XYZ file of C-alpha atoms in Angstrom:
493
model
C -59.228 -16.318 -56.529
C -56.399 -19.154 -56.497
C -57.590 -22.363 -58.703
C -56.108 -24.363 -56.321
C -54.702 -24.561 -52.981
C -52.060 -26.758 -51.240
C -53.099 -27.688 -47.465
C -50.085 -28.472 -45.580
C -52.029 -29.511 -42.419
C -54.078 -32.135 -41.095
C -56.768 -33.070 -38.905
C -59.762 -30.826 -38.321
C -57.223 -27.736 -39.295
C -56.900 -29.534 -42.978
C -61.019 -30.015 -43.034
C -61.751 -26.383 -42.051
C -59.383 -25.264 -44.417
C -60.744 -27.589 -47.374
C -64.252 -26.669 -47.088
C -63.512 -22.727 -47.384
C -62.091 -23.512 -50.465
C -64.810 -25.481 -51.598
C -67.173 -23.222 -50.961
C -65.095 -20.665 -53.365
C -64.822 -22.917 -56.018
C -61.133 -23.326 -55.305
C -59.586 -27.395 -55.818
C -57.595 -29.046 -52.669
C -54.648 -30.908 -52.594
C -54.231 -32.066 -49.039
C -50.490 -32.981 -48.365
C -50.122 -35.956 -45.777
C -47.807 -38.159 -43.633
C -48.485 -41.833 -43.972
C -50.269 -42.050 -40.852
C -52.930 -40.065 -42.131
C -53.606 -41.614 -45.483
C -57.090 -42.409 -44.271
C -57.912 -39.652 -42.747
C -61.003 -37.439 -43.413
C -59.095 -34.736 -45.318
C -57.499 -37.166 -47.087
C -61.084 -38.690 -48.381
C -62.412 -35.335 -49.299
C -59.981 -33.684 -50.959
C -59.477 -33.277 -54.266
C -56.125 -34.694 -54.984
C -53.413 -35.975 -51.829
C -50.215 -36.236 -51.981
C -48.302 -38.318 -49.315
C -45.024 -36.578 -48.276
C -43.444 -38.620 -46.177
C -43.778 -41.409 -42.802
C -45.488 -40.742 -39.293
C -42.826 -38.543 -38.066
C -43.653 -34.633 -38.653
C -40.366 -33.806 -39.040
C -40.018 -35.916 -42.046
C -43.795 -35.143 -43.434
C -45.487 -31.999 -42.223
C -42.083 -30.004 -41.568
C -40.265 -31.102 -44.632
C -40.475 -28.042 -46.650
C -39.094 -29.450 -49.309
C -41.642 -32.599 -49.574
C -44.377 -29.937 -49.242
C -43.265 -27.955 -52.342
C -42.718 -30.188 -54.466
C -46.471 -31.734 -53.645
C -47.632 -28.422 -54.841
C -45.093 -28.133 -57.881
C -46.648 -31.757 -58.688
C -50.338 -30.820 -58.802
C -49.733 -27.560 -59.577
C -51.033 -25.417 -56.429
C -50.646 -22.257 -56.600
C -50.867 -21.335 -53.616
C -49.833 -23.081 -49.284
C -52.215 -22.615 -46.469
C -50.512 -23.952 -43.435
C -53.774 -23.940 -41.081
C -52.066 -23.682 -37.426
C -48.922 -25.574 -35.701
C -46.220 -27.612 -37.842
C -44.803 -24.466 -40.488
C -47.497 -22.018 -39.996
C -45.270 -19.740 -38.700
C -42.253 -20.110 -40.039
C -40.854 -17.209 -41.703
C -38.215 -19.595 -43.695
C -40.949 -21.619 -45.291
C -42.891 -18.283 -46.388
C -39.598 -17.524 -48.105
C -39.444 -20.890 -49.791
C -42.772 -20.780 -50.990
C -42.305 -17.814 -52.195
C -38.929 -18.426 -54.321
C -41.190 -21.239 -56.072
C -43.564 -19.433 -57.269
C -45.985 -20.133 -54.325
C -48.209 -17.750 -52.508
C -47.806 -18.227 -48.374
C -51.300 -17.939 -47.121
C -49.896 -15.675 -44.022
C -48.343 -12.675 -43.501
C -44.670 -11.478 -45.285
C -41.912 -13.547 -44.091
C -39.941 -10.549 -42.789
C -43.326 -9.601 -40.348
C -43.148 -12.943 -39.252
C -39.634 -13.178 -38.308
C -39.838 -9.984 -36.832
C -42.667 -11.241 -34.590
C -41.630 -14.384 -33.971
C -38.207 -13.281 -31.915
C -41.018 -12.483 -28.871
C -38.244 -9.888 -27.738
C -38.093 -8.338 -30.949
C -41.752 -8.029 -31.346
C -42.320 -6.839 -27.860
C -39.777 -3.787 -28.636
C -42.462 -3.291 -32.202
C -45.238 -3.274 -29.824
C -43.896 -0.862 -27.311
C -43.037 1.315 -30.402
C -46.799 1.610 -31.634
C -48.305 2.259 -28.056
C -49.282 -1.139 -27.129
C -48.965 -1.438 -22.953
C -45.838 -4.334 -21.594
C -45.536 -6.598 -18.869
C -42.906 -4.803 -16.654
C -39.472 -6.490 -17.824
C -36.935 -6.353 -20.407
C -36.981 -4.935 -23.516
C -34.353 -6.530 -24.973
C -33.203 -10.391 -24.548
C -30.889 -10.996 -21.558
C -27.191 -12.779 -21.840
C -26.139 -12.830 -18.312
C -27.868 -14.849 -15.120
C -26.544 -10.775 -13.509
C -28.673 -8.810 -15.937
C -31.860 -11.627 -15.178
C -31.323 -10.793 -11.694
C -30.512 -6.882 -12.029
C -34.307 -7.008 -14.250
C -36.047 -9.310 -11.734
C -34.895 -7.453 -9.043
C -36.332 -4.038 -10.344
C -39.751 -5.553 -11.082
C -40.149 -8.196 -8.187
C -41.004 -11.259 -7.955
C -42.525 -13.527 -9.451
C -41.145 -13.402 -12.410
C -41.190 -15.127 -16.249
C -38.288 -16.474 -17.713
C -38.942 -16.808 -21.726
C -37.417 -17.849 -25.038
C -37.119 -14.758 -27.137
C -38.208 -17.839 -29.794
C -40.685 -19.449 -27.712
C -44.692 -19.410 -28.589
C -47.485 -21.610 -27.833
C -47.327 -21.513 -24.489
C -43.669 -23.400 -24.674
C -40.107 -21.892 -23.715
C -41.302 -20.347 -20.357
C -40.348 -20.799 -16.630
C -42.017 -19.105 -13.453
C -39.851 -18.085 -10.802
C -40.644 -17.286 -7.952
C -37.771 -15.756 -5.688
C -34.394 -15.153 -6.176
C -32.980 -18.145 -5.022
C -34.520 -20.128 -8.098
C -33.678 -17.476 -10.532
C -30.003 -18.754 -11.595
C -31.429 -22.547 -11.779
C -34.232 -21.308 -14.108
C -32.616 -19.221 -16.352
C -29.833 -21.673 -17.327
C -32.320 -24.537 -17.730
C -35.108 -22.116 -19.938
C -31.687 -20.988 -22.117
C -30.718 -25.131 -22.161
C -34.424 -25.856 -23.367
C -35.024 -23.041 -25.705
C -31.233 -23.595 -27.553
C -32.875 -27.592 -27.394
C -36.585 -27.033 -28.833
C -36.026 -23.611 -30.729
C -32.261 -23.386 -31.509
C -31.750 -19.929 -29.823
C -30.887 -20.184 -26.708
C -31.947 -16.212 -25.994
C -34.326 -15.111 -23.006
C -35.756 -12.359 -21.270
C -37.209 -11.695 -18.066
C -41.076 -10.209 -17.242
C -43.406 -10.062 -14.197
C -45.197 -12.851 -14.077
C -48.890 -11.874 -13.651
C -50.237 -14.923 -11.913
C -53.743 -14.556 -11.278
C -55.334 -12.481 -14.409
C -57.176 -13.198 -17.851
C -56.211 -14.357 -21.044
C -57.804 -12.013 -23.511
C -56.736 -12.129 -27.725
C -58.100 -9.904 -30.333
C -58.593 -11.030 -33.759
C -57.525 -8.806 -36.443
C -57.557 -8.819 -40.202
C -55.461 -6.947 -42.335
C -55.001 -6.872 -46.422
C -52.037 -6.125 -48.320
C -52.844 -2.314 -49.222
C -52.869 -0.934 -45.541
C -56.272 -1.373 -44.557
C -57.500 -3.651 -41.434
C -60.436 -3.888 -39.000
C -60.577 -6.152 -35.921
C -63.162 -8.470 -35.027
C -63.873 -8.385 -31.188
C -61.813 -10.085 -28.402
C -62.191 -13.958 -27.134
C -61.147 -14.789 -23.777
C -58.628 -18.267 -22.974
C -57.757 -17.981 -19.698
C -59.241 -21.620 -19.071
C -55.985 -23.369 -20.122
C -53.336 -26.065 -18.571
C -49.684 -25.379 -19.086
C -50.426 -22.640 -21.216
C -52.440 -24.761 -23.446
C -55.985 -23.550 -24.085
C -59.175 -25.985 -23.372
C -62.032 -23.792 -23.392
C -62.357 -20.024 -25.340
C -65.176 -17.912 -25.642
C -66.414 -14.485 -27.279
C -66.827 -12.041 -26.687
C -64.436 -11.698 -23.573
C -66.864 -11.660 -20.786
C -66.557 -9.162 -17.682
C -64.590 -6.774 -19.057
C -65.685 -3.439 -19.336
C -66.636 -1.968 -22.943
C -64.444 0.911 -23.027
C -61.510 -1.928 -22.152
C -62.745 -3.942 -24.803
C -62.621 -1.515 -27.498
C -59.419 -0.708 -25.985
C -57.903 -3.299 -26.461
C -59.132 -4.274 -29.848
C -58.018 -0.453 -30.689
C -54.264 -0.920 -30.102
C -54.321 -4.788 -30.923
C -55.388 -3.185 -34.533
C -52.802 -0.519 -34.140
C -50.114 -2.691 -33.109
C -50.929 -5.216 -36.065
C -50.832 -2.125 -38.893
C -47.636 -0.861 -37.665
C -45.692 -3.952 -38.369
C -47.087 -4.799 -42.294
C -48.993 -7.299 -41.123
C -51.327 -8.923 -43.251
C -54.008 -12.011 -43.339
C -55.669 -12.835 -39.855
C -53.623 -12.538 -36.991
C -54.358 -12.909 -33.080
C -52.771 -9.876 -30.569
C -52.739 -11.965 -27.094
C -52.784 -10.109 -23.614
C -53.003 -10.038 -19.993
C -55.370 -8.910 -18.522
C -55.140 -8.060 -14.288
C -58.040 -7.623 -11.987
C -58.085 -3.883 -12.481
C -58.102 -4.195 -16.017
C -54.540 -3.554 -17.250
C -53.591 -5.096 -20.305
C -50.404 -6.175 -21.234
C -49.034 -7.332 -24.554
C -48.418 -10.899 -24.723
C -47.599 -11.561 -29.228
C -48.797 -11.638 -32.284
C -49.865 -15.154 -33.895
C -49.540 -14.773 -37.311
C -51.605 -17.833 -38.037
C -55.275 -19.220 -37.964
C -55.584 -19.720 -34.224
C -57.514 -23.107 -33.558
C -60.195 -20.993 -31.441
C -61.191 -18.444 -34.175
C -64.537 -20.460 -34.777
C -66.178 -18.872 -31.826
C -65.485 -15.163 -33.679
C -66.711 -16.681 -36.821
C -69.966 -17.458 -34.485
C -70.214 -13.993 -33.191
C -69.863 -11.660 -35.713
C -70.799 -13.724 -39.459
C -67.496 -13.446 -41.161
C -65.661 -16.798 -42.170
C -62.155 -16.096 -41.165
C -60.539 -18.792 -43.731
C -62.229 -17.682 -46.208
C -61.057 -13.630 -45.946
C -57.531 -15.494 -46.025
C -57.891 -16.616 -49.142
C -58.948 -13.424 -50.364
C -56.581 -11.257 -48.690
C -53.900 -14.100 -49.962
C -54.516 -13.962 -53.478
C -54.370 -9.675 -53.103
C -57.909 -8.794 -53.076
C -58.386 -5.318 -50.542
C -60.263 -6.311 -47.278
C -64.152 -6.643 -47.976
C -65.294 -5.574 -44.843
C -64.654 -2.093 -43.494
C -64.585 -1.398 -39.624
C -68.398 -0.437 -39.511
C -69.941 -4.143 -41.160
C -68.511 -5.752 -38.209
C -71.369 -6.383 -35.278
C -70.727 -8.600 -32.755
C -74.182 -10.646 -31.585
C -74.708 -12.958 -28.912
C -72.037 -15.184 -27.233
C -70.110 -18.054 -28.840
C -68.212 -20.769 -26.729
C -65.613 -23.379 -27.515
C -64.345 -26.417 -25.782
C -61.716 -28.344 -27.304
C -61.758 -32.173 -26.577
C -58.729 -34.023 -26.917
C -57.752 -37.596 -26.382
C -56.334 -37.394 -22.900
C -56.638 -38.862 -19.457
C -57.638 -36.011 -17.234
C -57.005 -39.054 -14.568
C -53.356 -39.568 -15.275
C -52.196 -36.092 -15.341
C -53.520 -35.637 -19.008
C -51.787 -38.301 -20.182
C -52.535 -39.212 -24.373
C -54.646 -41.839 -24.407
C -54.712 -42.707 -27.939
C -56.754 -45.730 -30.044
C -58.890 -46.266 -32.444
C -62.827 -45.158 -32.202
C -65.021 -47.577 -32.060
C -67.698 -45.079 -31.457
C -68.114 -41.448 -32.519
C -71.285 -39.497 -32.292
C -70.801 -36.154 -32.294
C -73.339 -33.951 -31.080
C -75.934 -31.478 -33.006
C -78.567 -29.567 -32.212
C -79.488 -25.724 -32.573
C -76.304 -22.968 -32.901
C -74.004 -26.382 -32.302
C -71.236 -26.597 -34.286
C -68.226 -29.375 -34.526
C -65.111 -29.162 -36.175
C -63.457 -32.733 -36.460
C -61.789 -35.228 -38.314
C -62.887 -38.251 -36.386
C -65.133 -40.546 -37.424
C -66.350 -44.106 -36.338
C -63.534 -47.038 -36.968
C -60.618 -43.979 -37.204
C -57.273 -44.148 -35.184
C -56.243 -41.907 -33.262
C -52.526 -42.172 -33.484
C -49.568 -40.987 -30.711
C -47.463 -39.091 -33.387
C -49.530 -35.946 -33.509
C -51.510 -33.161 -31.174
C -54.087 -34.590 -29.209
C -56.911 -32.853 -30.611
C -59.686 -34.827 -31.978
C -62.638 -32.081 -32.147
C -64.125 -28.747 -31.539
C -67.034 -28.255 -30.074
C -68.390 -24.413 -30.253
C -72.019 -23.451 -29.490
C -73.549 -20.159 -29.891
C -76.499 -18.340 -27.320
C -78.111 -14.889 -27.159
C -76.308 -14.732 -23.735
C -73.228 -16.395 -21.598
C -75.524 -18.764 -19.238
C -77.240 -20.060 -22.224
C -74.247 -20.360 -24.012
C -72.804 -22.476 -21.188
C -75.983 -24.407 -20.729
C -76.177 -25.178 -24.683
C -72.226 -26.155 -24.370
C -72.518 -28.370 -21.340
C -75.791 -30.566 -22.929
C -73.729 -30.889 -26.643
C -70.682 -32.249 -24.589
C -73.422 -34.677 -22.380
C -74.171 -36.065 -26.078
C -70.549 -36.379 -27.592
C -70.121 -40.086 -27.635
C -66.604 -41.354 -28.439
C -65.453 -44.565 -26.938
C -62.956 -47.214 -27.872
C -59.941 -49.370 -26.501
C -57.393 -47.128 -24.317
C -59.103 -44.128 -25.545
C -60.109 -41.317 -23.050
C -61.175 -37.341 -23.904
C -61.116 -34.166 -21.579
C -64.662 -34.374 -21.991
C -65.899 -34.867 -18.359
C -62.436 -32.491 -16.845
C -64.543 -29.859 -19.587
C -67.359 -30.145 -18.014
C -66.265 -30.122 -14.480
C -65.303 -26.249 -15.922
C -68.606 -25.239 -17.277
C -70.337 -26.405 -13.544
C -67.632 -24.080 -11.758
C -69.312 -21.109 -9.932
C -66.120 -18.859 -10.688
C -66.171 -19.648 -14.094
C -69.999 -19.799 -14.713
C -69.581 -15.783 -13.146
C -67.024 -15.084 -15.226
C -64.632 -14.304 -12.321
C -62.387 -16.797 -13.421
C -58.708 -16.289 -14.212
C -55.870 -18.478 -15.786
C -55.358 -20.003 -12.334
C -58.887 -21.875 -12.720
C -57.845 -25.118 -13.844
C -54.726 -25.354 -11.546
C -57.250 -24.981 -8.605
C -59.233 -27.346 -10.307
C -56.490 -30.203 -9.948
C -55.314 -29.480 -7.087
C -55.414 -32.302 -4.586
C -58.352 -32.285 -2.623
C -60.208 -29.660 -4.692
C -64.138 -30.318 -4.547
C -64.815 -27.708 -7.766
C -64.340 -24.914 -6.266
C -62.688 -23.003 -3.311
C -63.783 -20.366 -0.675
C -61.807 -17.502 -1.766
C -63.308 -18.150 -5.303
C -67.013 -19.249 -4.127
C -67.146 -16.304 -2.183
C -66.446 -14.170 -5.229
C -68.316 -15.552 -7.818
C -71.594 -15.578 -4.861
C -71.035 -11.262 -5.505
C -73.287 -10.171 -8.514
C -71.264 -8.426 -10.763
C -73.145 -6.507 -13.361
C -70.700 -6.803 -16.126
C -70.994 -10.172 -16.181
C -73.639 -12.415 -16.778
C -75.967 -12.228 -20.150
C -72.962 -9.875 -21.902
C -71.590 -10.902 -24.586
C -53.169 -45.819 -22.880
C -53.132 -48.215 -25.014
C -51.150 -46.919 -28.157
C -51.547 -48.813 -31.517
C -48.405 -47.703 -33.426
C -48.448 -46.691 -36.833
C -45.353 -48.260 -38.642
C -43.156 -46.145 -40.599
C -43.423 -45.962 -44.269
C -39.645 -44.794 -45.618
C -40.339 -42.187 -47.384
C -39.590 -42.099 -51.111
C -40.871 -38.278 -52.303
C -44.400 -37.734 -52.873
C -47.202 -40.372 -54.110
C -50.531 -38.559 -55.849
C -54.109 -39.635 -56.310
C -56.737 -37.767 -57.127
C -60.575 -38.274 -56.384
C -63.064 -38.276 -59.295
């Protein structure tokens, strides 16, 4: 096992990580902006370097400010938790011309996956089932049409470079098409610099479903069960949960079957996520491959034992997987809700400050991944996410029930600061969702003007017993800029 391990993350991401290591006897050097100098990481770790100001291009995605932390204190090896370089192929290179191991996959796999119409030709390749669309990215509005017109509308325009639920646009007849394409090409050449789309049916009412796979670095790999996000706004997750309820089995094991498959034939290696769609008659198609810890993998970790950070390390520092296909036994039901510092009530505004109180809650099979504590701000440079709250049951409607009284007892209050606390639990109360006959159109119904919790349509459904269901498994207080003049070390006794 490494001695010691750079963490080029922060927030709860940069705690998770930190504790895995601890528990393996491995040191941490948490690398941080100035805006986080007091944050809980910060405090725990073992030594911190500060690489830079507020701004994350000049602190958490300055690769070279990040190396030369771990040159400094000697690191052997980068874990990038999620977001910020966690996925960048060009930073696994770096690392890895300085002597440093990547905790993630090869840079080549992740390059290769990254271009989303690269890694959906891969995918096709090895079996897994597409969206009806293009193969290959799309340089002409004629070609967008030619493809939209062959699989009907609505369609998805997408950045070949796009992920996390960015670089997308729905159309939804022709007549939008050529407005849509130029302005998704304009954004992606703007946020990714690649301006390159394709075109796929958009699948508007089905499930989010992701299997999480594990793979070492001599060709062996085993997948641990599916989780289900189709509660999400904007393609941004709030509440996951697994196993992915109301599926059948044999889709299940499907799924996880070809998600493996898909994973193997590519090199990959570490923990990854394959993402699908799901429709109401059960046909999956292939969404990508996150080559990353996904912020959600705590409800697996609930479900079937096996501390995903942890098997990172190991597979990281070239150790063959430890667990075989056959030690992994899924038990019970494991839900997450994430609670970020938002106005539901403006549109999910940020609505950042400092805590003046913080109480998380506890209780049986309750866990909470955080980095807040009492008297700690909450700044506006960085994702909104303030803390995880995941609860395990023997069954869904316990699981919900359990998940709904630890959010009642999360206490966090202070000046301009609001969570998605009460929006959450609006979700747990809804009968579609508490039958597990929702779909990724839940919370847009939700907001919808006039929408009481729930709709006939969807009432009227979720009323049906359906035996797969059930028991299976702004005030802003800114943080001034420090100019940043190359790393600063401490170290903790």
């Amino acid at each position: 096992m490494f001695d010691k391990v750079l963490i080029a993350n922060r927030g709860e991401i940069a705690l998770r990580v930190l504790r895995a290591c601890r528990e393996l006897g491995v040191r941490t050097v948490v690398a941080h902006s100035s805006a986080d100098a007091d944050s809980l990481p910060v405090r725990l770790a073992d030594e911190a370097v500060r690489i830079g100001p507020a701004a994350s291009r000049r602190s958490y995605l300055n690769a070279a400010a990040i190396v030369e932390a771990a040159r400094q204190t000697g690191a052997q090896a980068v874990h990038p938790g999620y977001g910020f370089l966690s996925e960048d192929a060009d930073f696994a290179e770096i690392c890895a011309e300085n002597g440093l191991v990547f905790v993630g996959p090869p840079p080549q796999v992740m390059a290769a996956l990254a271009d989303k119409s690269t890694a959906r030709a891969l995918m096709s390749r090895a079996g897994l089932p597409l969206p009806p669309g293009s193969v290959r990215t799309l340089p002409t509005v004629a070609e967008a049409q030619a493809v939209a017109a062959e699989v009907g509308y609505p369609v998805i325009v997408k950045a070949a470079a796009g992920g996390g639920g960015r670089g997308m646009t729905v159309v939804r007849s022709a007549a939008e098409l050529p407005r849509a394409y130029a302005r998704t090409r304009a954004a992606a050449q703007v946020a990714f610099g690649d301006d390159r789309v394709y075109v796929e049916r958009y699948l508007a009412d089905a499930r989010h479903v992701e299997v999480q796979v594990l793979c070492d670095n001599h060709g062996n790999g085993v997948h641990l069960g599916t989780r289900d996000c189709s509660v999400q706004r904007r393609h941004q997750k709030l509440i996951e949960e697994a196993p992915a309820p109301a599926l059948r089995p044999a889709t299940l094991d499907t799924l996880a079957e070809v998600a493996l498959r898909g994973a193997l034939s590519v090199g990959f290696t570490g923990v990854g996520t394959v993402e699908f769609l799901v429709d109401d008659a059960e046909r999956a198609h292939f969404l990508e491959i996150n080559c990353r810890i996904q912020v959600e993998h705590p409800v697996t970790e609930m479900v079937t034992g096996v501390d995903l950070v942890q098997e990172q390390l190991h597979v990281a520092v070239g150790t063959p997987l430890r667990l075989r296909q056959s030690d992994v036994r899924l038990h019970g039901v494991a839900i997450e809700c994430r609670v970020n510092v938002e106005d539901p009530d403006r549109d999910f505004a940020p609505a950042p400050g400092r805590l003046e109180r913080f109480r998380p809650p506890g209780g049986p099979f309750t866990r909470v991944d955080t980095h807040g504590y009492a008297g700690y701000l909450v700044g506006p440079h960085y994702d909104s996410l303030l803390a995880k709250v995941a609860v395990w049951a023997p069954d869904r409607a316990a699981a919900l029930d359990r998940l709904d009284r630890a959010l009642a007892e999360f206490d966090v209050a202070g000046p301009g600061v609001r969570t998605t606390i009460p929006f959450a639990r609006r979700v747990l109360r809804d009968p579609a969702f508490r039958a597990a006959r929702h779909t990724t159109a839940l919370v847009e119904r939700l907001l919808a003007p006039g929408d009481a919790g729930t709709d006939v349509d969807h009432a009227a459904r979720a009323a049906v017993p359906d035996p797969r269901a059930g028991t299976d498994p702004t005030g802003r207080t800114p943080v001034p800029a420090v100019p940043a003049t190359g790393p600063t070390t401490w170290r903790n006794p």
